[in-house]
PDB file of C-alpha atoms in Angstrom:
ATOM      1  CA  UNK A  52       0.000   0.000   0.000  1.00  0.00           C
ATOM      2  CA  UNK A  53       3.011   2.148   0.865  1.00  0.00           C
ATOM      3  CA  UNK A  54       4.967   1.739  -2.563  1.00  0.00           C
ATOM      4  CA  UNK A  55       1.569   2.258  -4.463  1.00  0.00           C
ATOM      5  CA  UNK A  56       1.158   5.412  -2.838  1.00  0.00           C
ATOM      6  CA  UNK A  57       4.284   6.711  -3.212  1.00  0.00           C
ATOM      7  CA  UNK A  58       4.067   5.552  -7.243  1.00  0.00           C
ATOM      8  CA  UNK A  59       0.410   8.155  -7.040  1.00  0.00           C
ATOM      9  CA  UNK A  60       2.473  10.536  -5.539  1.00  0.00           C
ATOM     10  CA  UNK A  61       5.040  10.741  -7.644  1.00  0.00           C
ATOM     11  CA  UNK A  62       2.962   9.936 -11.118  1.00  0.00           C
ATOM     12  CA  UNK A  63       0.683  12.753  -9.590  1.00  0.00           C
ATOM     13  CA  UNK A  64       3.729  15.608  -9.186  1.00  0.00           C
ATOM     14  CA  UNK A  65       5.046  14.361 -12.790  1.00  0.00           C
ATOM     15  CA  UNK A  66       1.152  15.542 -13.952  1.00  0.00           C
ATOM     16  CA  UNK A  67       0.938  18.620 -12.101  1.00  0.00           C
ATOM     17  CA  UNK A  68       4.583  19.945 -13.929  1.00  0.00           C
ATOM     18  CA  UNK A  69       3.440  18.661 -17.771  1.00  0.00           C
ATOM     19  CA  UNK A  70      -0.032  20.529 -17.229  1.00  0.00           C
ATOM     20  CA  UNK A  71       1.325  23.798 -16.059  1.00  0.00           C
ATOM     21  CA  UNK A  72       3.832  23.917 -18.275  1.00  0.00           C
ATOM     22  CA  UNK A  73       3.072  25.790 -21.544  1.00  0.00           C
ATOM     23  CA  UNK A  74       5.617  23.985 -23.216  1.00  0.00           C
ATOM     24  CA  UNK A  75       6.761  20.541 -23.860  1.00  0.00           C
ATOM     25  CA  UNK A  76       8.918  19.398 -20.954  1.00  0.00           C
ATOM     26  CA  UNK A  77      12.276  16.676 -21.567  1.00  0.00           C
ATOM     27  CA  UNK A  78      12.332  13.695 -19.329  1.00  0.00           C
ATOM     28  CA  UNK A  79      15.450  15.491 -18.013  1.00  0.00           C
ATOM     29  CA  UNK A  80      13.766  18.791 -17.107  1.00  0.00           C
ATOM     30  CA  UNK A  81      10.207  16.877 -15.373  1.00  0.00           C
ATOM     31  CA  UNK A  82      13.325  14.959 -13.394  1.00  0.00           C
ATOM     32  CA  UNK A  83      14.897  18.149 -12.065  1.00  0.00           C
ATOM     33  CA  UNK A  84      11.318  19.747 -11.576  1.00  0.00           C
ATOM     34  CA  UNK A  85      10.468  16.680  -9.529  1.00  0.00           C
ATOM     35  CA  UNK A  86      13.537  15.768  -7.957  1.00  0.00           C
ATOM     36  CA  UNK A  87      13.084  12.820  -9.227  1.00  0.00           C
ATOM     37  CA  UNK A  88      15.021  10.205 -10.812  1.00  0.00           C
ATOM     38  CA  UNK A  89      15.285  10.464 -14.787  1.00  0.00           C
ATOM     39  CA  UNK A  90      14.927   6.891 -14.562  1.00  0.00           C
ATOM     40  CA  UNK A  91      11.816   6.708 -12.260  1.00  0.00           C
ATOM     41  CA  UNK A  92      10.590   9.601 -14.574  1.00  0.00           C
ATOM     42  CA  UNK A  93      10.993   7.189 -17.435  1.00  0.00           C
ATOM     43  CA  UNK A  94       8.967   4.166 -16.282  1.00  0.00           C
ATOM     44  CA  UNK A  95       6.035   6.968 -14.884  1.00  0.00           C
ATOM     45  CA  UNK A  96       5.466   8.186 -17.912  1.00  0.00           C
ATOM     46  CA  UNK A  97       5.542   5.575 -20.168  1.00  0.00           C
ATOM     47  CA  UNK A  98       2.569   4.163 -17.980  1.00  0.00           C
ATOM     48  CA  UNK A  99       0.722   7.511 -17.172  1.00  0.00           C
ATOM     49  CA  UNK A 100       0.954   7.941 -21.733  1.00  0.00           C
ATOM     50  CA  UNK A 101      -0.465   3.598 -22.095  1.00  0.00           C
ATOM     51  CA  UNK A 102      -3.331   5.689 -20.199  1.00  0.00           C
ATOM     52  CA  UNK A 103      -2.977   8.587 -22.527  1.00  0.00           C
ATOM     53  CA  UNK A 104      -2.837  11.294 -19.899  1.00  0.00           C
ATOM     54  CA  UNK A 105       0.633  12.264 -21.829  1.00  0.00           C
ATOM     55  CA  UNK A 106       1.689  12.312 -24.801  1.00  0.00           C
ATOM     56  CA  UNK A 107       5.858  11.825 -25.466  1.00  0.00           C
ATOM     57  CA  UNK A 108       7.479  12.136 -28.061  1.00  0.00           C
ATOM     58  CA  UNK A 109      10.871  14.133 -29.841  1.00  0.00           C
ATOM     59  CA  UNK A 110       9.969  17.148 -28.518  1.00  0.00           C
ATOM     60  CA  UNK A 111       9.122  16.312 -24.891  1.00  0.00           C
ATOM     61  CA  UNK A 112       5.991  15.095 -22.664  1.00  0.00           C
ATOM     62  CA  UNK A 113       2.897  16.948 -23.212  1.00  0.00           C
ATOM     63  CA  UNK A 114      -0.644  16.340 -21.682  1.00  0.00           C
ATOM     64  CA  UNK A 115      -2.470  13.905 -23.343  1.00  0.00           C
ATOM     65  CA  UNK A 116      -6.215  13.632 -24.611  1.00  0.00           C
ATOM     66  CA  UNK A 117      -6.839  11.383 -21.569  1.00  0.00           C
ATOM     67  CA  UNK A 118      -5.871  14.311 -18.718  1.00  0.00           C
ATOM     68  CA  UNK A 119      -7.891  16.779 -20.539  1.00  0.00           C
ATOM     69  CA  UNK A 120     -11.235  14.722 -19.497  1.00  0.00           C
ATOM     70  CA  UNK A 121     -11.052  14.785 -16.133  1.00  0.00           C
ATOM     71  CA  UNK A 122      -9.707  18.488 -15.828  1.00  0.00           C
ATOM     72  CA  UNK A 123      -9.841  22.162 -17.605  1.00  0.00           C
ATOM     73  CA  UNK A 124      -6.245  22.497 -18.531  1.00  0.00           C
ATOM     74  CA  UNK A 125      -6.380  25.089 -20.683  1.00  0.00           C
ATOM     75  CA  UNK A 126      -9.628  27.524 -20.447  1.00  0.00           C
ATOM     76  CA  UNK A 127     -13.307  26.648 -21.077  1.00  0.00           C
ATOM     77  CA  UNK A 128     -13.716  22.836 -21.308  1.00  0.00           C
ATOM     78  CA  UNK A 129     -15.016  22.837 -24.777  1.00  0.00           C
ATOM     79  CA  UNK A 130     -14.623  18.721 -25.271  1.00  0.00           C
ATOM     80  CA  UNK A 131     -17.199  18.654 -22.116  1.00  0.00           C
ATOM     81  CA  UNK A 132     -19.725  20.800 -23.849  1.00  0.00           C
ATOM     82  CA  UNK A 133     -19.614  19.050 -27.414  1.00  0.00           C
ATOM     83  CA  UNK A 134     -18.830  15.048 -26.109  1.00  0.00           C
ATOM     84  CA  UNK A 135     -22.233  13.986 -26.388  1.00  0.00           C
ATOM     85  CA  UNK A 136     -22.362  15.093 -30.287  1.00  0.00           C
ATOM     86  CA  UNK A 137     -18.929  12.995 -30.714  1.00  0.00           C
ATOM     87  CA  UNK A 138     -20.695  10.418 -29.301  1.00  0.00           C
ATOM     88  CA  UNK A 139     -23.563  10.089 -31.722  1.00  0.00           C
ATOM     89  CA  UNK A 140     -20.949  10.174 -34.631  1.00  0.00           C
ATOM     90  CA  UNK A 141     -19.396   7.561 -33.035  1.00  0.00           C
ATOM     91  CA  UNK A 142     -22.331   5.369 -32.753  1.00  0.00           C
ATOM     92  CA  UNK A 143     -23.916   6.104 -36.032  1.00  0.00           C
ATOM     93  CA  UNK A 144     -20.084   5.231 -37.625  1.00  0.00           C
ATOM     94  CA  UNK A 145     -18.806   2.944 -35.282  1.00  0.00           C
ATOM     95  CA  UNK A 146     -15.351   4.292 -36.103  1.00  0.00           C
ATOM     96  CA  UNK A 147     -13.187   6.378 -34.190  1.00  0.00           C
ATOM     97  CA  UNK A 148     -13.757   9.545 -33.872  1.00  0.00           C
ATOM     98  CA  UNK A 149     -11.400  12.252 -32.408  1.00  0.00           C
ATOM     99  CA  UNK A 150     -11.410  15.613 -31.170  1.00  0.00           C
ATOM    100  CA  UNK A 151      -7.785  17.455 -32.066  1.00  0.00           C
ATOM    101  CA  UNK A 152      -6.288  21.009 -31.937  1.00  0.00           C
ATOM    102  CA  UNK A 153      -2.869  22.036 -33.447  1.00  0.00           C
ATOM    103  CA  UNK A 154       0.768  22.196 -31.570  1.00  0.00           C
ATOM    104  CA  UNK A 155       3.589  23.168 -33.242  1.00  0.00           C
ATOM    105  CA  UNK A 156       2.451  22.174 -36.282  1.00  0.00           C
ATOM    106  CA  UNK A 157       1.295  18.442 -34.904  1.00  0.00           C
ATOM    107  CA  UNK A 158      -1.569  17.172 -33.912  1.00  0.00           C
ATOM    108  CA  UNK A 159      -2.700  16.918 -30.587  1.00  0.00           C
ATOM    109  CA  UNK A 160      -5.748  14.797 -29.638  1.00  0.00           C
ATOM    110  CA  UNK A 161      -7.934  16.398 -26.823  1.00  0.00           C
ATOM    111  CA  UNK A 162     -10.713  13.823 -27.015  1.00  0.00           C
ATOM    112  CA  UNK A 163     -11.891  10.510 -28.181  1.00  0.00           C
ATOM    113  CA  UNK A 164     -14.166   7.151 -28.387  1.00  0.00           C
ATOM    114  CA  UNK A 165     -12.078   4.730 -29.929  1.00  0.00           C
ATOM    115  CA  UNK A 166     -14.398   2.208 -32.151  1.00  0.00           C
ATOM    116  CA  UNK A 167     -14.271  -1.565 -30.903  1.00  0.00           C
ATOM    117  CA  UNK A 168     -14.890  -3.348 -34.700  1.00  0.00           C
ATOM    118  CA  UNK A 169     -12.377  -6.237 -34.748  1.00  0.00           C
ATOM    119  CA  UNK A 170     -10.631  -4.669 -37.524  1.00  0.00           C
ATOM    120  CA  UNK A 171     -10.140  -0.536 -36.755  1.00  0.00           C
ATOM    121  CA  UNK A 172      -7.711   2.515 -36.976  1.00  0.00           C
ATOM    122  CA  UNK A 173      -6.665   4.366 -34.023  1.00  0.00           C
ATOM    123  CA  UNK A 174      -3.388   7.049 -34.394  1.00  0.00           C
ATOM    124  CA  UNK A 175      -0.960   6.031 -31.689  1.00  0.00           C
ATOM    125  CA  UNK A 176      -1.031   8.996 -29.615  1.00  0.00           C
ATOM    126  CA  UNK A 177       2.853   7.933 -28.672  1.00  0.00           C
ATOM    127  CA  UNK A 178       3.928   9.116 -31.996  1.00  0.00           C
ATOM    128  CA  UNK A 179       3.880  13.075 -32.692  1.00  0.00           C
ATOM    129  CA  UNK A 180       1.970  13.393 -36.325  1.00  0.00           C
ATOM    130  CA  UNK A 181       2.818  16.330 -38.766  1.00  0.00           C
ATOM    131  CA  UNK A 182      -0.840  17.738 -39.322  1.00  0.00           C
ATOM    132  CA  UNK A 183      -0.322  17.847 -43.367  1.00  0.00           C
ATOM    133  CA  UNK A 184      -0.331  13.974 -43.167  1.00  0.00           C
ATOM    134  CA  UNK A 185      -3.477  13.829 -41.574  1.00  0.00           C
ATOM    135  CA  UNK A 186      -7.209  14.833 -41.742  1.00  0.00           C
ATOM    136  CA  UNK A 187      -7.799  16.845 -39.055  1.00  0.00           C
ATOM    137  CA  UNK A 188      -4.141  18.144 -39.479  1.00  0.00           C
ATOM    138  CA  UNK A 189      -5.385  19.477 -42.557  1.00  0.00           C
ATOM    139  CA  UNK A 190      -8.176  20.925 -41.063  1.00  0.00           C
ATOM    140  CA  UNK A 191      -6.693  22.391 -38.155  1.00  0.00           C
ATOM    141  CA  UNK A 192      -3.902  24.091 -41.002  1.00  0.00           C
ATOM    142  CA  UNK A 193      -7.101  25.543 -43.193  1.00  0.00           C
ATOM    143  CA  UNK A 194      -7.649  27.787 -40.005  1.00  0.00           C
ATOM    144  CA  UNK A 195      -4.209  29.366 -40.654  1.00  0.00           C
ATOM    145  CA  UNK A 196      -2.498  31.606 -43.568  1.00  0.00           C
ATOM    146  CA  UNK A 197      -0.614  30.566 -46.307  1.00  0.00           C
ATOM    147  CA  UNK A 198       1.985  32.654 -44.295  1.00  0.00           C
ATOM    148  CA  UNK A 199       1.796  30.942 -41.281  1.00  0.00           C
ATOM    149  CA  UNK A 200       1.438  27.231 -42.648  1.00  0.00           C
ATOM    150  CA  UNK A 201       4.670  27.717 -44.475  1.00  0.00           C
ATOM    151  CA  UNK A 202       6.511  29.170 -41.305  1.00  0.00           C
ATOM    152  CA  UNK A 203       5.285  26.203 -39.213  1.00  0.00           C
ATOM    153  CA  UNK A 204       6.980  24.232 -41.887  1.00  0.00           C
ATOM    154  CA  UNK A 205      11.062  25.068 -42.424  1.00  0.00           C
ATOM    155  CA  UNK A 206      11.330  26.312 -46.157  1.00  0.00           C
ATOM    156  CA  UNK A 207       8.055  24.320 -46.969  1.00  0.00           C
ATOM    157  CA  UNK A 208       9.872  20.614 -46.211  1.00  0.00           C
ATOM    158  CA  UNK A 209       7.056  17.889 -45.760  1.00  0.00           C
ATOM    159  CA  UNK A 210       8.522  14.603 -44.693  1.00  0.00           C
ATOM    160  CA  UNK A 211       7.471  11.889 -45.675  1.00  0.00           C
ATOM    161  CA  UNK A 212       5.576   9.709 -43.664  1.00  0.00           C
ATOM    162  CA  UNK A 213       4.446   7.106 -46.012  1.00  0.00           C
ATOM    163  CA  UNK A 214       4.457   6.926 -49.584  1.00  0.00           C
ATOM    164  CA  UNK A 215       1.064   8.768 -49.769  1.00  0.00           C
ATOM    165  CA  UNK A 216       2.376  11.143 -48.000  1.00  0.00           C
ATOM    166  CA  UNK A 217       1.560  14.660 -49.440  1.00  0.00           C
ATOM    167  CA  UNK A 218       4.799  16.229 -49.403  1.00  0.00           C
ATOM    168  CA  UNK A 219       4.623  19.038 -52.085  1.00  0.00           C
ATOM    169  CA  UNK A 220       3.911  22.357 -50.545  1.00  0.00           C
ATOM    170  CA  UNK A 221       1.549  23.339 -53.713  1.00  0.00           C
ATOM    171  CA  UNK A 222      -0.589  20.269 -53.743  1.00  0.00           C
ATOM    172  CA  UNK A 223      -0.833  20.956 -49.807  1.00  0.00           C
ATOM    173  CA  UNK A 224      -2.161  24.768 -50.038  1.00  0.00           C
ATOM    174  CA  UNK A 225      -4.938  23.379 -53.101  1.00  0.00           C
ATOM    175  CA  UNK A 226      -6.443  20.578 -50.583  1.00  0.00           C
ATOM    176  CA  UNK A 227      -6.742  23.155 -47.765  1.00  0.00           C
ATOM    177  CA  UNK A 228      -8.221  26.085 -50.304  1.00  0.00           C
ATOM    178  CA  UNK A 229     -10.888  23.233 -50.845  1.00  0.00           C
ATOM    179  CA  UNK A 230     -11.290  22.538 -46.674  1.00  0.00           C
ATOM    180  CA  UNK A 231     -11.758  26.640 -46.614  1.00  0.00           C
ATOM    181  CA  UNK A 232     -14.629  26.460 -49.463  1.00  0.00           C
ATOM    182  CA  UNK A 233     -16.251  23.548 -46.818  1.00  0.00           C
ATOM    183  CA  UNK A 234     -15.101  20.600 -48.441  1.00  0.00           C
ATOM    184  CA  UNK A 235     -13.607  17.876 -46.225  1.00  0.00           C
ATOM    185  CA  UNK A 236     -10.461  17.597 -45.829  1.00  0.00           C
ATOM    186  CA  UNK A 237      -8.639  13.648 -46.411  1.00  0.00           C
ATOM    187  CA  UNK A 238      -6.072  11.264 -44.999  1.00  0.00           C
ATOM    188  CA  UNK A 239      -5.971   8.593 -47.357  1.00  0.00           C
ATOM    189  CA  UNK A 240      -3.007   6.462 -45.667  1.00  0.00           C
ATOM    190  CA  UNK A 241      -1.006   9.502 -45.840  1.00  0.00           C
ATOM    191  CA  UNK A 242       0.308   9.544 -41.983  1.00  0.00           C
ATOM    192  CA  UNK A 243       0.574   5.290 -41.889  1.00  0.00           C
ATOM    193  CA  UNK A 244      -0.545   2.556 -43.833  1.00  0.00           C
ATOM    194  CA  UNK A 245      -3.739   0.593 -43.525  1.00  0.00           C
ATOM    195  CA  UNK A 246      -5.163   4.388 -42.188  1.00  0.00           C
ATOM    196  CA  UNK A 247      -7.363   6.318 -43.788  1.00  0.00           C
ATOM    197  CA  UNK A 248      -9.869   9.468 -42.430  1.00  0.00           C
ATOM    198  CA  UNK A 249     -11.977  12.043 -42.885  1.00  0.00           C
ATOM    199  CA  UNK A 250     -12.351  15.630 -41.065  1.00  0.00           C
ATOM    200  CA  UNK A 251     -13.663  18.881 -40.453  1.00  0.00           C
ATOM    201  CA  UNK A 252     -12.815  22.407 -38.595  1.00  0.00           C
ATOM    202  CA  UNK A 253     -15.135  23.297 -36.049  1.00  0.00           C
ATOM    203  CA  UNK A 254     -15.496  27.629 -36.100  1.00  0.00           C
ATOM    204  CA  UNK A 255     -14.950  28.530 -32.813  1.00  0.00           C
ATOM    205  CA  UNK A 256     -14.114  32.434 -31.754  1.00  0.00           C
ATOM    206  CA  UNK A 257     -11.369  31.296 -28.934  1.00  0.00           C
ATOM    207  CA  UNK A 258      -7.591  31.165 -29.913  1.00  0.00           C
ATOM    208  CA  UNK A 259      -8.227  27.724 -29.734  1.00  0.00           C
ATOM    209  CA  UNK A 260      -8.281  26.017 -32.933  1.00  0.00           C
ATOM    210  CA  UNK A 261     -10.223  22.390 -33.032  1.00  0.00           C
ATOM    211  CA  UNK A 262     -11.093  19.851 -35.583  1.00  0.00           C
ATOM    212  CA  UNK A 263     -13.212  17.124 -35.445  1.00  0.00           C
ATOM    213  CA  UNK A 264     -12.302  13.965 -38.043  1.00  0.00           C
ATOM    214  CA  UNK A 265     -13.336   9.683 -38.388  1.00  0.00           C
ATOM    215  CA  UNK A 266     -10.715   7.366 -38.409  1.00  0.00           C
ATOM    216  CA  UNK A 267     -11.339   4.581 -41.040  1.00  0.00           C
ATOM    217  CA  UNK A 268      -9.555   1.259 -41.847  1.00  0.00           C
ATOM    218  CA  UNK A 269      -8.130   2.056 -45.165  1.00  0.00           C
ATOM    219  CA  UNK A 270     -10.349  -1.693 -46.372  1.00  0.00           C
ATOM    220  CA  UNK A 271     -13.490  -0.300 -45.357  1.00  0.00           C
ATOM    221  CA  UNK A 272     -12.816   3.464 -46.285  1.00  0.00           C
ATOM    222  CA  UNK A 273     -14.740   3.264 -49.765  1.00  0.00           C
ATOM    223  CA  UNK A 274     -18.040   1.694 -48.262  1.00  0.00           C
ATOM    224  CA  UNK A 275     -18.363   3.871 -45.245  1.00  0.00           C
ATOM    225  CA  UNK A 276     -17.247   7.379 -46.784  1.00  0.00           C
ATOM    226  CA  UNK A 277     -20.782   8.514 -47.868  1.00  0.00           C
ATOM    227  CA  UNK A 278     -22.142   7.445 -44.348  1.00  0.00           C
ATOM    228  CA  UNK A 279     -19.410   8.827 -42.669  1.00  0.00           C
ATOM    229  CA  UNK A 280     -18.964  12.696 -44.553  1.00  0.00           C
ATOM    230  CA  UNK A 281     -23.032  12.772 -44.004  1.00  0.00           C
ATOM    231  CA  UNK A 282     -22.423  12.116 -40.043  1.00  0.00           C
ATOM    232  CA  UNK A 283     -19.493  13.756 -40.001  1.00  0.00           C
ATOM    233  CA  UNK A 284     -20.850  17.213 -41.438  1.00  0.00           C
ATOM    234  CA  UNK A 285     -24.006  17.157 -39.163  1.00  0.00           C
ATOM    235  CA  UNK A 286     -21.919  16.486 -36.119  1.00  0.00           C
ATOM    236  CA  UNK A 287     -19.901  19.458 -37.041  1.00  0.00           C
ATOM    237  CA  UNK A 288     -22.938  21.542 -37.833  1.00  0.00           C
ATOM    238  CA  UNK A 289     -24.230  20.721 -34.299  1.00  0.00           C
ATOM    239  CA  UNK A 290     -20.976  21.438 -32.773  1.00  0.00           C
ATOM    240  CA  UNK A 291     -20.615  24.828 -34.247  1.00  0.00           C
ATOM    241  CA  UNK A 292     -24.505  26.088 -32.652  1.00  0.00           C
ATOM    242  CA  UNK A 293     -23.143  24.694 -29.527  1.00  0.00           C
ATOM    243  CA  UNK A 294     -19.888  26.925 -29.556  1.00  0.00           C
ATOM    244  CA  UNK A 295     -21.894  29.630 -30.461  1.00  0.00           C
ATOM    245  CA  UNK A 296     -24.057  29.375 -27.803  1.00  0.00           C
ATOM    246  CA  UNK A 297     -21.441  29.221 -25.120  1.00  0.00           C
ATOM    247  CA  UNK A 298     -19.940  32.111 -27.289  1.00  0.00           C
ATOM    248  CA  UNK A 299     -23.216  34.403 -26.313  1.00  0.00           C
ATOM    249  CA  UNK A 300     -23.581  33.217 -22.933  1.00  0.00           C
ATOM    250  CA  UNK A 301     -20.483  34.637 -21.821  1.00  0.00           C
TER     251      UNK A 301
END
């Protein structure tokens, strides 16, 4: 009882620097934050990011999609208010569905129901994701300039994540000039293999920028698109009178 208090207590103090941080943290500086040893900071948060409450990855420990439900990290809890119309797109899909905002020109995920087919597609939240290689990337990017997509992006360099990868700056700027018109915006195995998705920007007047965007298995991608896009775009629609209303009210 004594060691699994101390592991709390010392997963808890690793939380409490990642959240108020506004800024990726190393492993080395949550270890001299804490105290702690970098290898005890190691093992905690590769468990605390199996449970998604952080993500890791090249540029540090951030706070995952998991932490944000049970706490208002950042501001109005937006995912609270707008959950229960992610929901319904996840049960009229049955495919994941997440909730994602833009960091440093990655995605982050801030919520998501995760869809329990035997054969599905969830983004591993361990791995940091270049938003041009995915669908709510893409939408999150439309929100932005020209300008300030190509500064996010050193002399317009896309790697390449997959051999569908998008990784000409041109073709980039024409897909999200279509997600600005209100077209959707696509991942078609572009950030891994075997992936596919679709996605949508939610208009929201907070600095906060948020997409909203249904993973697919790349072998069922052609049969549930129609189904999916129709969900997807009233989910979105009902998401949007939502943030307006909490807009208003304030």
């Amino acid at each position: 009882y004594h060691y699994m208090f101390i592991s709390l207590s010392r997963a808890a103090f690793i939380l409490r620097e990642v959240c108020a941080s506004p800024d990726s943290l190393s492993l080395g500086q949550i270890a001299l934050k804490t105290g702690l040893a970098r290898a005890t900071v190691q093992r905690i948060v590769n468990a605390l990011e199996k449970e998604n409450f952080v993500q890791a990855g090249a540029k540090g420990v951030r706070p995952g999609w998991g932490i944000r439900q049970l706490s208002d990290i950042s501001g109005p809890n937006i995912s609270h208010e707008i959950r229960p119309f992610l929901y319904s797109l996840y049960e009229k899909t049955k495919e994941t569905v997440d909730l994602s905002t833009l960091y440093d020109g990655t995605v982050l995920f801030l919520d998501r129901f995760i869809s329990d087919q035997d054969i599905r597609s969830v983004p591993d939240v361990g791995i940091q994701y270049p938003a041009y290689s995915m669908a709510n990337g893409k939408s999150l990017l439309s929100k932005l300039s020209n300008d300030d997509i190509s500064a996010l992006y050193a002399e317009c360099i896309l790697e390449r994540k997959t051999s569908s990868t998008i990784c000409d700056f041109n073709i980039l700027i024409g897909q999200i000039k279509d997600i600005r018109e209100g077209g959707f915006s696509y991942d078609i195995e572009e950030h891994a293999i075997g992936s596919c998705a679709i996605g949508l920007p939610l208009i929201t007047n907070s600095k906060m920028n948020l997409a909203i965007s249904v993973v697919i298995p790349s072998c069922r991608f052609d049969s549930q698109r129609h189904l999916v896009e129709e969900a997807l775009r009233e989910c979105v629609e009902k998401c949007n009178i939502r943030l307006k209303e909490l807009q208003v009210s304030k």
